[in-house]
mmCIF file of C-alpha atoms in Angstrom:
data_model
loop_
_atom_site.group_PDB
_atom_site.id
_atom_site.type_symbol
_atom_site.label_atom_id
_atom_site.label_comp_id
_atom_site.label_asym_id
_atom_site.label_seq_id
_atom_site.Cartn_x
_atom_site.Cartn_y
_atom_site.Cartn_z
ATOM 1 C CA MET A 1 -105.546 -13.867 77.703
ATOM 2 C CA ALA A 2 -104.197 -17.309 77.960
ATOM 3 C CA ARG A 3 -104.981 -19.867 75.191
ATOM 4 C CA LYS A 4 -107.053 -22.878 76.926
ATOM 5 C CA LYS A 5 -105.235 -26.094 76.938
ATOM 6 C CA PRO A 6 -107.146 -28.600 74.971
ATOM 7 C CA ALA A 7 -108.373 -32.103 77.060
ATOM 8 C CA LYS A 8 -105.529 -34.106 76.140
ATOM 9 C CA GLU A 9 -102.683 -31.578 76.655
ATOM 10 C CA ARG A 10 -104.127 -30.836 80.079
ATOM 11 C CA ARG A 11 -103.941 -34.837 81.260
ATOM 12 C CA ARG A 12 -100.471 -34.686 80.147
ATOM 13 C CA SER A 13 -99.425 -31.681 82.344
ATOM 14 C CA ALA A 14 -97.627 -31.524 85.531
ATOM 15 C CA GLY A 15 -100.095 -30.815 88.730
ATOM 16 C CA PRO A 16 -102.214 -32.265 91.548
ATOM 17 C CA LEU A 17 -103.825 -35.323 90.276
ATOM 18 C CA SER A 18 -107.182 -34.198 90.671
ATOM 19 C CA GLU A 19 -106.686 -31.360 88.162
ATOM 20 C CA LEU A 20 -105.145 -34.056 85.667
ATOM 21 C CA LEU A 21 -107.981 -36.557 86.034
ATOM 22 C CA ARG A 22 -110.689 -33.759 86.340
ATOM 23 C CA VAL A 23 -113.370 -33.569 83.475
ATOM 24 C CA PRO A 24 -113.399 -29.926 82.600
ATOM 25 C CA GLU A 25 -116.790 -28.478 82.908
ATOM 26 C CA GLY A 26 -118.981 -27.704 79.736
ATOM 27 C CA GLU A 27 -116.548 -29.490 77.418
ATOM 28 C CA ARG A 28 -117.785 -32.646 75.354
ATOM 29 C CA VAL A 29 -116.501 -36.069 76.377
ATOM 30 C CA SER A 30 -115.053 -38.651 74.345
ATOM 31 C CA LEU A 31 -113.790 -41.700 76.106
ATOM 32 C CA SER A 32 -111.921 -42.816 73.467
ATOM 33 C CA SER A 33 -109.582 -40.153 74.101
ATOM 34 C CA TYR A 34 -108.594 -41.212 77.499
ATOM 35 C CA ASP A 35 -105.931 -44.337 77.565
ATOM 36 C CA ALA A 36 -107.519 -46.928 80.135
ATOM 37 C CA GLY A 37 -104.046 -48.276 80.344
ATOM 38 C CA GLY A 38 -102.530 -45.175 81.293
ATOM 39 C CA THR A 39 -100.710 -43.835 84.499
ATOM 40 C CA PRO A 40 -101.200 -39.903 84.291
ATOM 41 C CA GLY A 41 -99.646 -38.223 87.058
ATOM 42 C CA PHE A 42 -97.586 -40.897 88.414
ATOM 43 C CA PRO A 43 -93.567 -40.449 88.114
ATOM 44 C CA THR A 44 -91.972 -42.590 85.675
ATOM 45 C CA GLY A 45 -88.538 -44.401 86.470
ATOM 46 C CA PRO A 46 -87.556 -47.542 88.574
ATOM 47 C CA PRO A 47 -88.416 -49.599 90.187
ATOM 48 C CA PRO A 48 -91.128 -51.103 87.879
ATOM 49 C CA LEU A 49 -94.132 -48.897 87.904
ATOM 50 C CA LYS A 50 -96.178 -51.738 89.874
ATOM 51 C CA VAL A 51 -93.966 -51.822 92.417
ATOM 52 C CA ALA A 52 -93.526 -48.511 92.847
ATOM 53 C CA GLY A 53 -97.326 -47.883 92.857
ATOM 54 C CA LEU A 54 -97.914 -50.285 95.228
ATOM 55 C CA ALA A 55 -95.536 -48.931 97.368
ATOM 56 C CA ALA A 56 -96.508 -45.368 97.068
ATOM 57 C CA THR A 57 -100.172 -46.339 98.245
ATOM 58 C CA ALA A 58 -99.168 -48.081 100.919
ATOM 59 C CA LEU A 59 -97.246 -45.093 102.083
ATOM 60 C CA MET A 60 -100.284 -42.837 101.746
ATOM 61 C CA GLY A 61 -102.213 -45.052 104.584
ATOM 62 C CA GLU A 62 -100.613 -43.112 107.430
ATOM 63 C CA ARG A 63 -101.384 -39.645 106.186
ATOM 64 C CA LEU A 64 -105.340 -40.698 105.022
ATOM 65 C CA ALA A 65 -105.776 -42.371 108.423
ATOM 66 C CA GLY A 66 -104.534 -39.201 110.112
ATOM 67 C CA LEU A 67 -106.699 -36.886 108.193
ATOM 68 C CA GLN A 68 -109.785 -39.379 108.797
ATOM 69 C CA GLU A 69 -108.970 -39.070 112.670
ATOM 70 C CA ARG A 70 -109.202 -35.250 112.574
ATOM 71 C CA LEU A 71 -112.102 -35.011 110.434
ATOM 72 C CA TYR A 72 -113.858 -37.229 112.505
ATOM 73 C CA ALA A 73 -112.653 -35.357 115.849
ATOM 74 C CA ALA A 74 -113.490 -31.791 114.224
ATOM 75 C CA SER A 75 -117.364 -33.613 114.025
ATOM 76 C CA THR A 76 -117.310 -33.654 117.738
ATOM 77 C CA ALA A 77 -117.056 -29.963 117.933
ATOM 78 C CA GLY A 78 -119.576 -29.004 115.254
ATOM 79 C CA ASP A 79 -117.764 -29.383 112.147
ATOM 80 C CA ARG A 80 -120.314 -30.606 109.482
ATOM 81 C CA ARG A 81 -118.061 -31.591 107.156
ATOM 82 C CA ARG A 82 -117.539 -35.273 105.556
ATOM 83 C CA LEU A 83 -116.469 -36.531 102.116
ATOM 84 C CA LEU A 84 -118.228 -38.810 99.674
ATOM 85 C CA LEU A 85 -116.325 -40.993 97.274
ATOM 86 C CA VAL A 86 -118.760 -42.216 94.217
ATOM 87 C CA LEU A 87 -117.462 -45.114 92.212
ATOM 88 C CA GLN A 88 -118.961 -45.511 88.829
ATOM 89 C CA GLY A 89 -117.656 -48.266 86.003
ATOM 90 C CA MET A 90 -118.458 -50.869 83.911
ATOM 91 C CA ASP A 91 -118.570 -54.513 85.206
ATOM 92 C CA THR A 92 -114.998 -55.730 86.053
ATOM 93 C CA SER A 93 -113.319 -51.998 86.551
ATOM 94 C CA GLY A 94 -112.934 -52.701 90.173
ATOM 95 C CA LYS A 95 -115.818 -50.625 92.149
ATOM 96 C CA GLY A 96 -115.056 -53.326 94.866
ATOM 97 C CA GLY A 97 -111.718 -53.844 94.682
ATOM 98 C CA THR A 98 -111.089 -49.982 95.209
ATOM 99 C CA VAL A 99 -113.249 -50.251 98.405
ATOM 100 C CA LYS A 100 -110.966 -53.179 99.187
ATOM 101 C CA HIS A 101 -107.760 -51.937 98.895
ATOM 102 C CA VAL A 102 -108.308 -48.083 99.391
ATOM 103 C CA ILE A 103 -110.582 -47.788 101.818
ATOM 104 C CA GLY A 104 -109.066 -50.558 103.740
ATOM 105 C CA LEU A 105 -106.365 -47.582 104.687
ATOM 106 C CA PHE A 106 -108.985 -46.007 106.967
ATOM 107 C CA ASN A 107 -110.627 -46.829 110.040
ATOM 108 C CA PRO A 108 -113.703 -48.633 109.085
ATOM 109 C CA SER A 109 -115.725 -47.349 112.104
ATOM 110 C CA GLY A 110 -115.704 -43.888 110.579
ATOM 111 C CA CYS A 111 -116.771 -44.848 107.387
ATOM 112 C CA ARG A 112 -120.150 -45.604 105.632
ATOM 113 C CA ILE A 113 -120.024 -48.151 102.663
ATOM 114 C CA LYS A 114 -123.078 -48.588 100.334
ATOM 115 C CA ALA A 115 -123.457 -50.561 97.262
ATOM 116 C CA PHE A 116 -126.259 -49.893 95.641
ATOM 117 C CA LYS A 117 -127.872 -52.723 93.509
ATOM 118 C CA ALA A 118 -131.088 -52.964 91.557
ATOM 119 C CA PRO A 119 -133.883 -50.568 93.380
ATOM 120 C CA THR A 120 -136.493 -52.485 95.483
ATOM 121 C CA ALA A 121 -139.948 -52.369 94.901
ATOM 122 C CA GLU A 122 -140.248 -49.770 97.878
ATOM 123 C CA GLU A 123 -137.464 -47.619 96.111
ATOM 124 C CA ARG A 124 -139.123 -47.751 92.973
ATOM 125 C CA ASN A 125 -142.414 -45.960 94.684
ATOM 126 C CA HIS A 126 -140.152 -43.198 95.495
ATOM 127 C CA PRO A 127 -138.158 -40.473 93.532
ATOM 128 C CA PHE A 128 -134.925 -42.005 92.070
ATOM 129 C CA LEU A 129 -132.743 -39.885 94.960
ATOM 130 C CA TRP A 130 -134.581 -41.184 97.809
ATOM 131 C CA ARG A 131 -132.467 -44.044 98.597
ATOM 132 C CA ILE A 132 -129.261 -42.059 97.879
ATOM 133 C CA MET A 133 -130.054 -39.477 100.357
ATOM 134 C CA LYS A 134 -130.803 -42.300 103.103
ATOM 135 C CA GLU A 135 -127.093 -43.499 102.883
ATOM 136 C CA LEU A 136 -125.266 -40.408 102.837
ATOM 137 C CA PRO A 137 -122.388 -40.087 105.167
ATOM 138 C CA ARG A 138 -122.879 -38.087 108.546
ATOM 139 C CA PRO A 139 -120.528 -35.265 110.031
ATOM 140 C CA GLY A 140 -117.301 -36.715 110.086
ATOM 141 C CA GLU A 141 -117.584 -39.672 108.407
ATOM 142 C CA ILE A 142 -116.274 -40.989 104.830
ATOM 143 C CA GLY A 143 -118.833 -42.229 102.774
ATOM 144 C CA ILE A 144 -118.360 -44.616 99.759
ATOM 145 C CA PHE A 145 -121.138 -45.428 96.863
ATOM 146 C CA ASP A 146 -120.272 -48.450 94.880
ATOM 147 C CA ARG A 147 -122.698 -47.217 92.107
ATOM 148 C CA SER A 148 -125.020 -44.504 93.008
ATOM 149 C CA GLN A 149 -127.388 -42.098 91.635
ATOM 150 C CA TYR A 150 -125.708 -42.041 88.223
ATOM 151 C CA GLU A 151 -127.435 -45.878 87.545
ATOM 152 C CA ASP A 152 -130.612 -43.833 86.816
ATOM 153 C CA VAL A 153 -129.111 -42.077 83.938
ATOM 154 C CA LEU A 154 -126.659 -45.160 82.729
ATOM 155 C CA ILE A 155 -128.662 -48.411 83.023
ATOM 156 C CA ALA A 156 -132.152 -46.571 82.913
ATOM 157 C CA ARG A 157 -130.747 -44.882 79.529
ATOM 158 C CA VAL A 158 -128.956 -48.036 77.985
ATOM 159 C CA ARG A 159 -132.117 -50.625 79.002
ATOM 160 C CA GLU A 160 -134.727 -47.806 78.327
ATOM 161 C CA LEU A 161 -136.322 -48.090 81.756
ATOM 162 C CA VAL A 162 -137.766 -45.058 81.689
ATOM 163 C CA PRO A 163 -138.391 -42.550 78.795
ATOM 164 C CA ARG A 164 -135.536 -40.250 77.599
ATOM 165 C CA GLU A 165 -137.413 -37.345 78.512
ATOM 166 C CA GLU A 166 -137.187 -38.425 82.385
ATOM 167 C CA ILE A 167 -133.510 -39.306 82.274
ATOM 168 C CA GLY A 168 -133.069 -35.814 80.509
ATOM 169 C CA ARG A 169 -134.484 -34.043 83.543
ATOM 170 C CA ARG A 170 -132.447 -36.226 86.080
ATOM 171 C CA TYR A 171 -129.017 -34.678 85.054
ATOM 172 C CA GLY A 172 -130.337 -31.316 86.188
ATOM 173 C CA GLN A 173 -131.900 -33.132 89.368
ATOM 174 C CA ILE A 174 -128.633 -34.284 90.211
ATOM 175 C CA ASN A 175 -126.411 -31.489 89.587
ATOM 176 C CA ARG A 176 -128.978 -29.778 91.999
ATOM 177 C CA PHE A 177 -128.777 -32.238 94.627
ATOM 178 C CA GLU A 178 -124.817 -32.228 94.537
ATOM 179 C CA LYS A 179 -124.627 -28.503 94.848
ATOM 180 C CA THR A 180 -126.875 -28.875 97.814
ATOM 181 C CA LEU A 181 -124.702 -31.469 99.509
ATOM 182 C CA ALA A 182 -121.451 -29.174 98.603
ATOM 183 C CA GLU A 183 -123.375 -26.370 100.630
ATOM 184 C CA ASP A 184 -123.812 -28.503 103.783
ATOM 185 C CA GLY A 185 -120.266 -29.602 103.751
ATOM 186 C CA VAL A 186 -120.107 -32.461 101.606
ATOM 187 C CA THR A 187 -117.098 -33.066 99.651
ATOM 188 C CA VAL A 188 -118.418 -35.292 96.628
ATOM 189 C CA VAL A 189 -115.362 -37.040 94.582
ATOM 190 C CA LYS A 190 -116.946 -38.621 91.708
ATOM 191 C CA VAL A 191 -114.721 -41.413 90.040
ATOM 192 C CA PHE A 192 -114.939 -43.030 86.772
ATOM 193 C CA LEU A 193 -112.802 -46.245 86.935
ATOM 194 C CA HIS A 194 -112.300 -45.954 82.994
ATOM 195 C CA LEU A 195 -111.783 -49.910 81.631
ATOM 196 C CA SER A 196 -111.033 -51.208 78.376
ATOM 197 C CA TYR A 197 -112.973 -53.466 76.355
ATOM 198 C CA GLU A 198 -110.283 -55.795 76.090
ATOM 199 C CA GLU A 199 -109.513 -55.508 79.417
ATOM 200 C CA GLN A 200 -112.958 -56.554 80.499
ATOM 201 C CA ARG A 201 -112.662 -59.881 78.463
ATOM 202 C CA ARG A 202 -109.599 -60.621 80.321
ATOM 203 C CA ARG A 203 -110.744 -59.929 83.620
ATOM 204 C CA LEU A 204 -114.332 -61.849 83.117
ATOM 205 C CA LEU A 205 -111.883 -64.910 81.388
ATOM 206 C CA LYS A 206 -110.071 -65.153 84.583
ATOM 207 C CA ARG A 207 -113.480 -65.464 86.696
ATOM 208 C CA LEU A 208 -114.175 -68.440 84.429
ATOM 209 C CA ASP A 209 -110.794 -70.083 84.886
ATOM 210 C CA ASN A 210 -111.145 -69.962 88.482
ATOM 211 C CA PRO A 211 -113.850 -72.037 90.071
ATOM 212 C CA ASP A 212 -113.575 -70.052 93.189
ATOM 213 C CA LYS A 213 -114.603 -66.771 91.048
ATOM 214 C CA HIS A 214 -117.553 -68.365 89.389
ATOM 215 C CA TRP A 215 -119.655 -66.587 91.865
ATOM 216 C CA LYS A 216 -118.825 -63.314 90.703
ATOM 217 C CA PHE A 217 -119.486 -64.299 87.090
ATOM 218 C CA THR A 218 -123.135 -64.551 85.547
ATOM 219 C CA THR A 219 -123.879 -65.085 81.884
ATOM 220 C CA VAL A 220 -125.264 -61.466 81.510
ATOM 221 C CA ASP A 221 -121.999 -60.369 81.625
ATOM 222 C CA ILE A 222 -121.570 -61.491 78.343
ATOM 223 C CA ASP A 223 -124.906 -59.816 76.889
ATOM 224 C CA GLU A 224 -123.974 -56.606 78.548
ATOM 225 C CA ARG A 225 -120.983 -56.438 76.446
ATOM 226 C CA ALA A 226 -122.829 -56.298 73.194
ATOM 227 C CA LEU A 227 -124.435 -52.999 75.086
ATOM 228 C CA TRP A 228 -120.735 -51.134 75.442
ATOM 229 C CA PRO A 229 -120.945 -48.368 73.046
ATOM 230 C CA ALA A 230 -124.624 -47.776 74.455
ATOM 231 C CA TYR A 231 -122.725 -47.995 77.910
ATOM 232 C CA GLN A 232 -119.797 -45.867 76.651
ATOM 233 C CA GLU A 233 -122.325 -43.045 75.422
ATOM 234 C CA ALA A 234 -124.253 -43.163 78.437
ATOM 235 C CA TYR A 235 -120.994 -42.326 80.397
ATOM 236 C CA GLU A 236 -119.912 -39.420 78.377
ATOM 237 C CA LEU A 237 -123.221 -37.793 78.601
ATOM 238 C CA ALA A 238 -123.304 -38.182 82.509
ATOM 239 C CA LEU A 239 -119.343 -37.027 82.640
ATOM 240 C CA GLU A 240 -120.104 -34.210 80.266
ATOM 241 C CA ARG A 241 -123.509 -32.868 81.938
ATOM 242 C CA CYS A 242 -122.684 -33.701 85.592
ATOM 243 C CA SER A 243 -119.201 -32.629 85.989
ATOM 244 C CA THR A 244 -119.723 -29.233 87.825
ATOM 245 C CA GLU A 245 -117.885 -26.987 90.210
ATOM 246 C CA ALA A 246 -119.455 -28.287 93.200
ATOM 247 C CA ALA A 247 -119.018 -31.893 91.826
ATOM 248 C CA PRO A 248 -116.690 -32.591 89.375
ATOM 249 C CA TRP A 249 -115.910 -35.890 87.660
ATOM 250 C CA PHE A 250 -112.485 -37.694 87.716
ATOM 251 C CA VAL A 251 -111.489 -40.306 85.182
ATOM 252 C CA VAL A 252 -109.424 -43.071 86.490
ATOM 253 C CA PRO A 253 -107.560 -45.368 83.722
ATOM 254 C CA ALA A 254 -108.847 -48.684 85.689
ATOM 255 C CA ASP A 255 -106.619 -51.284 83.381
ATOM 256 C CA ARG A 256 -104.128 -51.435 85.808
ATOM 257 C CA LYS A 257 -105.375 -52.248 89.204
ATOM 258 C CA TRP A 258 -102.056 -50.659 91.194
ATOM 259 C CA TYR A 259 -102.762 -47.431 89.297
ATOM 260 C CA ARG A 260 -106.604 -47.283 90.053
ATOM 261 C CA ASN A 261 -105.903 -47.863 93.722
ATOM 262 C CA TRP A 262 -103.078 -45.174 94.069
ATOM 263 C CA ALA A 263 -105.107 -42.960 91.879
ATOM 264 C CA VAL A 264 -108.162 -42.750 93.923
ATOM 265 C CA SER A 265 -106.083 -42.936 97.161
ATOM 266 C CA LYS A 266 -103.982 -39.853 95.730
ATOM 267 C CA LEU A 267 -107.358 -37.777 95.015
ATOM 268 C CA LEU A 268 -108.706 -38.768 98.462
ATOM 269 C CA LEU A 269 -105.668 -37.545 99.857
ATOM 270 C CA GLU A 270 -105.704 -34.143 98.053
ATOM 271 C CA HIS A 271 -109.329 -33.494 98.953
ATOM 272 C CA LEU A 272 -108.655 -34.079 102.620
ATOM 273 C CA GLU A 273 -105.612 -32.342 102.843
ATOM 274 C CA ALA A 274 -107.561 -29.299 101.141
ATOM 275 C CA LEU A 275 -110.278 -29.714 103.889
ATOM 276 C CA ASP A 276 -107.361 -29.566 106.327
ATOM 277 C CA PRO A 277 -109.687 -30.599 109.543
ATOM 278 C CA ARG A 278 -108.093 -29.777 112.928
ATOM 279 C CA TYR A 279 -108.583 -31.490 116.054
ATOM 280 C CA PRO A 280 -110.632 -29.301 118.391
ATOM 281 C CA ARG A 281 -109.459 -27.592 121.493
ATOM 282 C CA ALA A 282 -109.968 -28.869 124.809
ATOM 283 C CA ASP A 283 -113.283 -27.518 126.610
ATOM 284 C CA PHE A 284 -111.485 -28.326 129.804
ATOM 285 C CA ASP A 285 -109.006 -27.077 131.915
ATOM 286 C CA VAL A 286 -106.037 -29.457 131.084
ATOM 287 C CA ALA A 287 -103.721 -28.653 133.908
ATOM 288 C CA GLU A 288 -106.548 -29.031 136.249
ATOM 289 C CA CYS A 289 -107.467 -32.568 135.167
ATOM 290 C CA ARG A 290 -104.154 -33.488 135.318
ATOM 291 C CA LYS A 291 -103.255 -32.334 138.686
ATOM 292 C CA ARG A 292 -106.670 -34.169 139.731
ATOM 293 C CA LEU A 293 -105.515 -37.518 137.889
ATOM 294 C CA LEU A 294 -102.263 -37.756 139.961
ATOM 295 C CA SER A 295 -103.795 -36.680 143.105
ATOM 296 C CA ARG A 296 -106.053 -40.156 142.837
#
């Protein structure tokens, strides 16, 4: 029997990016073993990596748009498949930037984007998955969640908003929910944008140094940094307990914005290519319709 490669060795191996970045099911997760400034899976060599990364991401745009169109077209013939991208990460990790730069490669009319904030009074009166289910993509669509159901095992755990026993039950509820989605034709791509403590400080300082970015800064951002170890532990538990065959987690290094955008684009491309949606066949006589048009 072949020896199972340790996580670090697998991350250095060649292969599809989805395999390199995937959190293995059932394994313990230590975020300190992941390099937030790394570029796993990206080809090395000239020109400078950032230049090459920007160019490679742009080149994927046409292929992504074509696959999106085919996915939407297939839904008009009854294909129920769709894709849901879940973005999680610490503040300034680039969830909004990913939406802007990666989802911008798609036709916005076929995307359903939702940024989840603190739950409203109405949402708190329902089970925690209620507000998530309302925003799921429809057949043929690409859904993007900026934060998600995982807030209810992350901030809820760190801030002790609910009892730990309830948090423990939620991991299983999330897994069952995502398995149901997969069985209904939803490809769930869960991405943790892995940012380093030092890079977050640099990004927050840039916001302070630019008056045009002050609206993106609050003093709470500084207070939250004091809870960094607790958040890292909460993320490790979520990655460990909720990376499943039906809906695996992918850890994307996020210190380099260009790599973050390339990696998320590449993950989406690999998943859409695996779906391989097809344009539906015409349900009318093409030759007859052509003949009628030419006669008028």
